C-alpha cells in the first residue's frame, strides 16, 4: 500500500513539474513574441488602441506616432502628441511626449496601474471662471459650494503608482480679476499613489512673469477623496516655499498687496498639518530691503526681518 501511495505521489510530482516547465516555456515564448513581434508593430494598431482607450477612459483619445522599448523586463510605450477631448471637442489635455512603462504586477489580481508615467513638455491651464469655480483638465472645483467630481480619465491617471512631469508649463488665468496669465515654467513634479499610503506630491517651478520667483511644494494626503469632498484628510501635511517674491510683480494677481509696499523681497514658507478636519497653519516670512511708504511721508525701511505666524 505504501509503495502504491509513493508511486501515485511521484506521478503527480512529475505531472506538476512537467506543467511548470511547459508554462515556463509558454511564458518565455509569449515574452519573446511581445518583444520582437508585437511591440515593434504597435504603431500599426494605433486606431484600435485609440478606440479602446476612449472607451475605457470615457473621453476621446487621439495619438501621434507610437514606439516601444524595453528597460530590463519592463516594456514601455512612448506616445507622441497625445490629445484628450470631451464630447464637445474641447481639448482637456495635450501632451507632446508621454512614456508609459508596464508594471507586470498590474496583471495580477488585486493590483493595478502602470509602473511609471513620464510626461514631458506639457502646457496646462487652470482658470478661475466668472462664477468663482476653478477649471483644470475638465474638472470643476468649487470649494465651499459642492464636492468635486473628477472625470473618469483623470481619476484613472491619479491612481497610477508614479507620474513624473518634466519641463511642464503651468498657466493661471483669473477671469474674475482680468489679470494677465501667471506663468510657471520649468515645472518638475512627481506624483505617487498607493492605496495604503495615499498621495505624495513634489513640485518645483519658476515664475518668470512674477520677477523670477521660485516655488517648491511638498504634500502628503493619505485620503485623496477626503480632500475632494472638502475635508482636510487625517494625517495630511503640506509645505510650500516661495522665494524671491517682489510685491510689485505679484500685485496683478494678489491685489491685497498694499501699494505702500514699494520695494523689497519676501521669502515665504507655509506649513499645514493636522489630525482633524481643520489644519494648523504655520507661516515664516522673511523680509529683505523693505521699503514701505507710509502716510504723511512716513517711510519705513527695514534691511532684514523674520516673522512667525
PDB file of C-alpha atoms in Angstrom, residues 5-185:
ATOM      1  CA  UNK A   5       0.905   5.762  -2.494  1.00  0.00           C
ATOM      2  CA  UNK A   6       4.561   6.559  -3.160  1.00  0.00           C
ATOM      3  CA  UNK A   7       4.170   5.781  -6.847  1.00  0.00           C
ATOM      4  CA  UNK A   8       0.985   7.855  -7.005  1.00  0.00           C
ATOM      5  CA  UNK A   9       2.696  10.855  -5.359  1.00  0.00           C
ATOM      6  CA  UNK A  10       5.707  10.562  -7.641  1.00  0.00           C
ATOM      7  CA  UNK A  11       3.409  10.534 -10.656  1.00  0.00           C
ATOM      8  CA  UNK A  12       1.718  13.748  -9.556  1.00  0.00           C
ATOM      9  CA  UNK A  13       5.074  15.384  -8.837  1.00  0.00           C
ATOM     10  CA  UNK A  14       6.206  14.567 -12.355  1.00  0.00           C
ATOM     11  CA  UNK A  15       2.987  15.983 -13.777  1.00  0.00           C
ATOM     12  CA  UNK A  16       3.368  19.213 -11.793  1.00  0.00           C
ATOM     13  CA  UNK A  17       6.986  19.544 -12.873  1.00  0.00           C
ATOM     14  CA  UNK A  18       6.011  18.966 -16.497  1.00  0.00           C
ATOM     15  CA  UNK A  19       3.226  21.547 -16.206  1.00  0.00           C
ATOM     16  CA  UNK A  20       5.609  24.081 -14.632  1.00  0.00           C
ATOM     17  CA  UNK A  21       8.215  23.549 -17.350  1.00  0.00           C
ATOM     18  CA  UNK A  22       5.523  23.883 -20.027  1.00  0.00           C
ATOM     19  CA  UNK A  23       4.189  27.121 -18.524  1.00  0.00           C
ATOM     20  CA  UNK A  24       7.743  28.458 -18.257  1.00  0.00           C
ATOM     21  CA  UNK A  25       8.402  27.901 -21.954  1.00  0.00           C
ATOM     22  CA  UNK A  26       4.983  29.254 -22.932  1.00  0.00           C
ATOM     23  CA  UNK A  27       5.641  32.421 -20.900  1.00  0.00           C
ATOM     24  CA  UNK A  28       9.096  32.729 -22.429  1.00  0.00           C
ATOM     25  CA  UNK A  29       7.738  32.373 -25.965  1.00  0.00           C
ATOM     26  CA  UNK A  30       4.977  34.894 -25.219  1.00  0.00           C
ATOM     27  CA  UNK A  31       7.527  37.344 -23.864  1.00  0.00           C
ATOM     28  CA  UNK A  32       9.730  36.936 -26.937  1.00  0.00           C
ATOM     29  CA  UNK A  33       6.730  37.396 -29.208  1.00  0.00           C
ATOM     30  CA  UNK A  34       5.732  40.527 -27.287  1.00  0.00           C
ATOM     31  CA  UNK A  35       9.229  41.973 -27.515  1.00  0.00           C
ATOM     32  CA  UNK A  36      10.154  41.127 -31.105  1.00  0.00           C
ATOM     33  CA  UNK A  37       6.795  40.773 -32.895  1.00  0.00           C
ATOM     34  CA  UNK A  38       4.008  42.665 -31.146  1.00  0.00           C
ATOM     35  CA  UNK A  39       5.575  45.840 -29.733  1.00  0.00           C
ATOM     36  CA  UNK A  40       7.644  46.743 -32.829  1.00  0.00           C
ATOM     37  CA  UNK A  41       4.340  46.889 -34.719  1.00  0.00           C
ATOM     38  CA  UNK A  42       2.474  48.883 -32.071  1.00  0.00           C
ATOM     39  CA  UNK A  43       2.093  51.955 -34.281  1.00  0.00           C
ATOM     40  CA  UNK A  44       0.107  49.906 -36.830  1.00  0.00           C
ATOM     41  CA  UNK A  45      -2.556  49.273 -34.191  1.00  0.00           C
ATOM     42  CA  UNK A  46      -2.870  52.903 -33.202  1.00  0.00           C
ATOM     43  CA  UNK A  47      -6.551  53.297 -34.322  1.00  0.00           C
ATOM     44  CA  UNK A  48      -7.589  50.243 -32.306  1.00  0.00           C
ATOM     45  CA  UNK A  49      -5.616  51.467 -29.271  1.00  0.00           C
ATOM     46  CA  UNK A  50      -7.244  54.901 -29.524  1.00  0.00           C
ATOM     47  CA  UNK A  51     -10.718  53.345 -29.646  1.00  0.00           C
ATOM     48  CA  UNK A  52     -10.041  51.093 -26.668  1.00  0.00           C
ATOM     49  CA  UNK A  53      -8.591  53.936 -24.590  1.00  0.00           C
ATOM     50  CA  UNK A  54     -11.526  56.192 -25.496  1.00  0.00           C
ATOM     51  CA  UNK A  55     -13.987  53.579 -24.262  1.00  0.00           C
ATOM     52  CA  UNK A  56     -12.016  52.811 -21.106  1.00  0.00           C
ATOM     53  CA  UNK A  57     -11.332  56.434 -20.094  1.00  0.00           C
ATOM     54  CA  UNK A  58     -14.684  57.890 -21.119  1.00  0.00           C
ATOM     55  CA  UNK A  59     -13.162  60.585 -23.330  1.00  0.00           C
ATOM     56  CA  UNK A  60     -11.983  60.923 -26.922  1.00  0.00           C
ATOM     57  CA  UNK A  61      -8.294  59.949 -27.269  1.00  0.00           C
ATOM     58  CA  UNK A  62      -6.052  60.618 -30.259  1.00  0.00           C
ATOM     59  CA  UNK A  63      -2.330  59.912 -30.552  1.00  0.00           C
ATOM     60  CA  UNK A  64       0.542  60.630 -32.889  1.00  0.00           C
ATOM     61  CA  UNK A  65       3.317  58.130 -33.526  1.00  0.00           C
ATOM     62  CA  UNK A  66       3.758  55.202 -31.101  1.00  0.00           C
ATOM     63  CA  UNK A  67       7.046  53.466 -30.387  1.00  0.00           C
ATOM     64  CA  UNK A  68       8.108  50.753 -27.947  1.00  0.00           C
ATOM     65  CA  UNK A  69      11.226  49.960 -25.954  1.00  0.00           C
ATOM     66  CA  UNK A  70      12.370  47.795 -23.057  1.00  0.00           C
ATOM     67  CA  UNK A  71      14.063  48.535 -19.727  1.00  0.00           C
ATOM     68  CA  UNK A  72      15.132  45.207 -18.295  1.00  0.00           C
ATOM     69  CA  UNK A  73      12.000  43.084 -18.156  1.00  0.00           C
ATOM     70  CA  UNK A  74       9.639  46.057 -18.320  1.00  0.00           C
ATOM     71  CA  UNK A  75       8.168  47.008 -21.714  1.00  0.00           C
ATOM     72  CA  UNK A  76       7.428  50.650 -22.411  1.00  0.00           C
ATOM     73  CA  UNK A  77       5.434  52.615 -24.975  1.00  0.00           C
ATOM     74  CA  UNK A  78       6.186  56.204 -25.998  1.00  0.00           C
ATOM     75  CA  UNK A  79       3.268  58.283 -27.247  1.00  0.00           C
ATOM     76  CA  UNK A  80       3.778  61.465 -29.227  1.00  0.00           C
ATOM     77  CA  UNK A  81       1.135  64.211 -29.407  1.00  0.00           C
ATOM     78  CA  UNK A  82      -1.424  62.701 -27.033  1.00  0.00           C
ATOM     79  CA  UNK A  83      -4.714  64.625 -27.047  1.00  0.00           C
ATOM     80  CA  UNK A  84      -7.815  64.086 -24.898  1.00  0.00           C
ATOM     81  CA  UNK A  85     -11.085  65.813 -25.836  1.00  0.00           C
ATOM     82  CA  UNK A  86     -14.564  65.855 -24.328  1.00  0.00           C
ATOM     83  CA  UNK A  87     -17.800  65.214 -26.223  1.00  0.00           C
ATOM     84  CA  UNK A  88     -17.938  68.879 -27.300  1.00  0.00           C
ATOM     85  CA  UNK A  89     -14.484  68.772 -28.880  1.00  0.00           C
ATOM     86  CA  UNK A  90     -12.862  70.808 -26.107  1.00  0.00           C
ATOM     87  CA  UNK A  91      -9.226  69.817 -25.547  1.00  0.00           C
ATOM     88  CA  UNK A  92      -8.789  68.604 -21.967  1.00  0.00           C
ATOM     89  CA  UNK A  93      -5.169  67.515 -22.202  1.00  0.00           C
ATOM     90  CA  UNK A  94      -2.475  67.880 -24.852  1.00  0.00           C
ATOM     91  CA  UNK A  95       0.923  66.310 -24.219  1.00  0.00           C
ATOM     92  CA  UNK A  96       3.798  66.278 -26.741  1.00  0.00           C
ATOM     93  CA  UNK A  97       5.517  63.261 -25.206  1.00  0.00           C
ATOM     94  CA  UNK A  98       4.364  60.505 -22.821  1.00  0.00           C
ATOM     95  CA  UNK A  99       6.371  57.464 -21.744  1.00  0.00           C
ATOM     96  CA  UNK A 100       4.385  54.621 -20.149  1.00  0.00           C
ATOM     97  CA  UNK A 101       6.170  51.615 -18.656  1.00  0.00           C
ATOM     98  CA  UNK A 102       4.231  48.500 -17.723  1.00  0.00           C
ATOM     99  CA  UNK A 103       4.291  47.037 -14.247  1.00  0.00           C
ATOM    100  CA  UNK A 104       3.888  43.267 -14.541  1.00  0.00           C
ATOM    101  CA  UNK A 105       2.182  43.228 -11.136  1.00  0.00           C
ATOM    102  CA  UNK A 106      -0.699  45.129 -12.743  1.00  0.00           C
ATOM    103  CA  UNK A 107      -1.691  41.866 -14.448  1.00  0.00           C
ATOM    104  CA  UNK A 108      -2.179  40.084 -11.127  1.00  0.00           C
ATOM    105  CA  UNK A 109      -5.464  40.093  -9.150  1.00  0.00           C
ATOM    106  CA  UNK A 110      -5.634  42.905  -6.637  1.00  0.00           C
ATOM    107  CA  UNK A 111      -3.038  45.045  -8.443  1.00  0.00           C
ATOM    108  CA  UNK A 112      -3.498  47.866 -10.904  1.00  0.00           C
ATOM    109  CA  UNK A 113      -1.653  50.676 -12.575  1.00  0.00           C
ATOM    110  CA  UNK A 114       1.458  51.255 -14.573  1.00  0.00           C
ATOM    111  CA  UNK A 115       4.922  51.223 -13.120  1.00  0.00           C
ATOM    112  CA  UNK A 116       5.645  54.754 -14.314  1.00  0.00           C
ATOM    113  CA  UNK A 117       4.217  57.522 -16.463  1.00  0.00           C
ATOM    114  CA  UNK A 118       6.588  60.249 -17.657  1.00  0.00           C
ATOM    115  CA  UNK A 119       5.085  63.410 -19.160  1.00  0.00           C
ATOM    116  CA  UNK A 120       7.308  65.962 -20.918  1.00  0.00           C
ATOM    117  CA  UNK A 121       6.714  69.365 -22.467  1.00  0.00           C
ATOM    118  CA  UNK A 122       3.078  69.737 -21.433  1.00  0.00           C
ATOM    119  CA  UNK A 123       1.320  73.093 -21.032  1.00  0.00           C
ATOM    120  CA  UNK A 124      -1.576  73.058 -18.555  1.00  0.00           C
ATOM    121  CA  UNK A 125      -4.008  75.896 -17.856  1.00  0.00           C
ATOM    122  CA  UNK A 126      -6.033  76.452 -14.703  1.00  0.00           C
ATOM    123  CA  UNK A 127      -8.810  79.062 -14.947  1.00  0.00           C
ATOM    124  CA  UNK A 128     -10.909  80.805 -12.333  1.00  0.00           C
ATOM    125  CA  UNK A 129     -14.225  81.337 -14.063  1.00  0.00           C
ATOM    126  CA  UNK A 130     -16.594  84.273 -13.691  1.00  0.00           C
ATOM    127  CA  UNK A 131     -18.689  82.320 -11.144  1.00  0.00           C
ATOM    128  CA  UNK A 132     -15.626  81.641  -8.955  1.00  0.00           C
ATOM    129  CA  UNK A 133     -15.177  77.978  -9.854  1.00  0.00           C
ATOM    130  CA  UNK A 134     -11.753  76.742 -10.958  1.00  0.00           C
ATOM    131  CA  UNK A 135     -11.464  74.666 -14.137  1.00  0.00           C
ATOM    132  CA  UNK A 136      -8.498  72.297 -14.511  1.00  0.00           C
ATOM    133  CA  UNK A 137      -8.241  69.461 -17.038  1.00  0.00           C
ATOM    134  CA  UNK A 138     -12.009  69.330 -17.477  1.00  0.00           C
ATOM    135  CA  UNK A 139     -12.721  69.154 -13.729  1.00  0.00           C
ATOM    136  CA  UNK A 140     -14.555  71.965 -11.914  1.00  0.00           C
ATOM    137  CA  UNK A 141     -13.527  72.807  -8.357  1.00  0.00           C
ATOM    138  CA  UNK A 142     -15.995  74.837  -6.294  1.00  0.00           C
ATOM    139  CA  UNK A 143     -14.651  74.623  -2.743  1.00  0.00           C
ATOM    140  CA  UNK A 144     -17.262  75.575  -0.180  1.00  0.00           C
ATOM    141  CA  UNK A 145     -20.187  75.046  -2.536  1.00  0.00           C
ATOM    142  CA  UNK A 146     -20.175  71.498  -3.917  1.00  0.00           C
ATOM    143  CA  UNK A 147     -17.997  68.350  -3.842  1.00  0.00           C
ATOM    144  CA  UNK A 148     -15.612  67.831  -6.743  1.00  0.00           C
ATOM    145  CA  UNK A 149     -16.311  65.024  -9.205  1.00  0.00           C
ATOM    146  CA  UNK A 150     -13.255  64.025 -11.215  1.00  0.00           C
ATOM    147  CA  UNK A 151     -13.623  62.775 -14.797  1.00  0.00           C
ATOM    148  CA  UNK A 152     -13.010  59.047 -15.165  1.00  0.00           C
ATOM    149  CA  UNK A 153      -9.788  59.529 -17.132  1.00  0.00           C
ATOM    150  CA  UNK A 154      -8.354  61.940 -14.552  1.00  0.00           C
ATOM    151  CA  UNK A 155      -9.199  59.656 -11.627  1.00  0.00           C
ATOM    152  CA  UNK A 156      -7.549  56.765 -13.503  1.00  0.00           C
ATOM    153  CA  UNK A 157      -4.400  58.834 -14.049  1.00  0.00           C
ATOM    154  CA  UNK A 158      -4.258  59.972 -10.423  1.00  0.00           C
ATOM    155  CA  UNK A 159      -4.358  56.381  -9.179  1.00  0.00           C
ATOM    156  CA  UNK A 160      -1.292  55.301 -11.147  1.00  0.00           C
ATOM    157  CA  UNK A 161       1.694  54.474  -8.905  1.00  0.00           C
ATOM    158  CA  UNK A 162       4.080  57.116 -10.309  1.00  0.00           C
ATOM    159  CA  UNK A 163       3.680  60.090 -12.647  1.00  0.00           C
ATOM    160  CA  UNK A 164       6.788  62.194 -13.342  1.00  0.00           C
ATOM    161  CA  UNK A 165       6.480  65.583 -15.049  1.00  0.00           C
ATOM    162  CA  UNK A 166       9.412  67.205 -16.876  1.00  0.00           C
ATOM    163  CA  UNK A 167       9.687  70.695 -18.387  1.00  0.00           C
ATOM    164  CA  UNK A 168       6.000  71.500 -17.877  1.00  0.00           C
ATOM    165  CA  UNK A 169       4.428  74.961 -18.166  1.00  0.00           C
ATOM    166  CA  UNK A 170       1.504  75.960 -15.926  1.00  0.00           C
ATOM    167  CA  UNK A 171      -0.759  78.929 -16.666  1.00  0.00           C
ATOM    168  CA  UNK A 172      -3.137  80.520 -14.160  1.00  0.00           C
ATOM    169  CA  UNK A 173      -5.869  82.622 -15.791  1.00  0.00           C
ATOM    170  CA  UNK A 174      -8.126  84.623 -13.470  1.00  0.00           C
ATOM    171  CA  UNK A 175     -11.246  85.863 -15.244  1.00  0.00           C
ATOM    172  CA  UNK A 176     -12.601  87.498 -12.079  1.00  0.00           C
ATOM    173  CA  UNK A 177      -9.676  89.890 -11.810  1.00  0.00           C
ATOM    174  CA  UNK A 178      -8.972  90.181 -15.538  1.00  0.00           C
ATOM    175  CA  UNK A 179      -5.282  89.831 -14.734  1.00  0.00           C
ATOM    176  CA  UNK A 180      -2.656  88.675 -17.231  1.00  0.00           C
ATOM    177  CA  UNK A 181      -1.868  84.946 -17.090  1.00  0.00           C
ATOM    178  CA  UNK A 182       0.524  83.906 -14.330  1.00  0.00           C
ATOM    179  CA  UNK A 183       3.023  81.544 -15.948  1.00  0.00           C
ATOM    180  CA  UNK A 184       5.108  78.932 -14.138  1.00  0.00           C
ATOM    181  CA  UNK A 185       7.781  77.327 -16.296  1.00  0.00           C
TER     182      UNK A 185
END
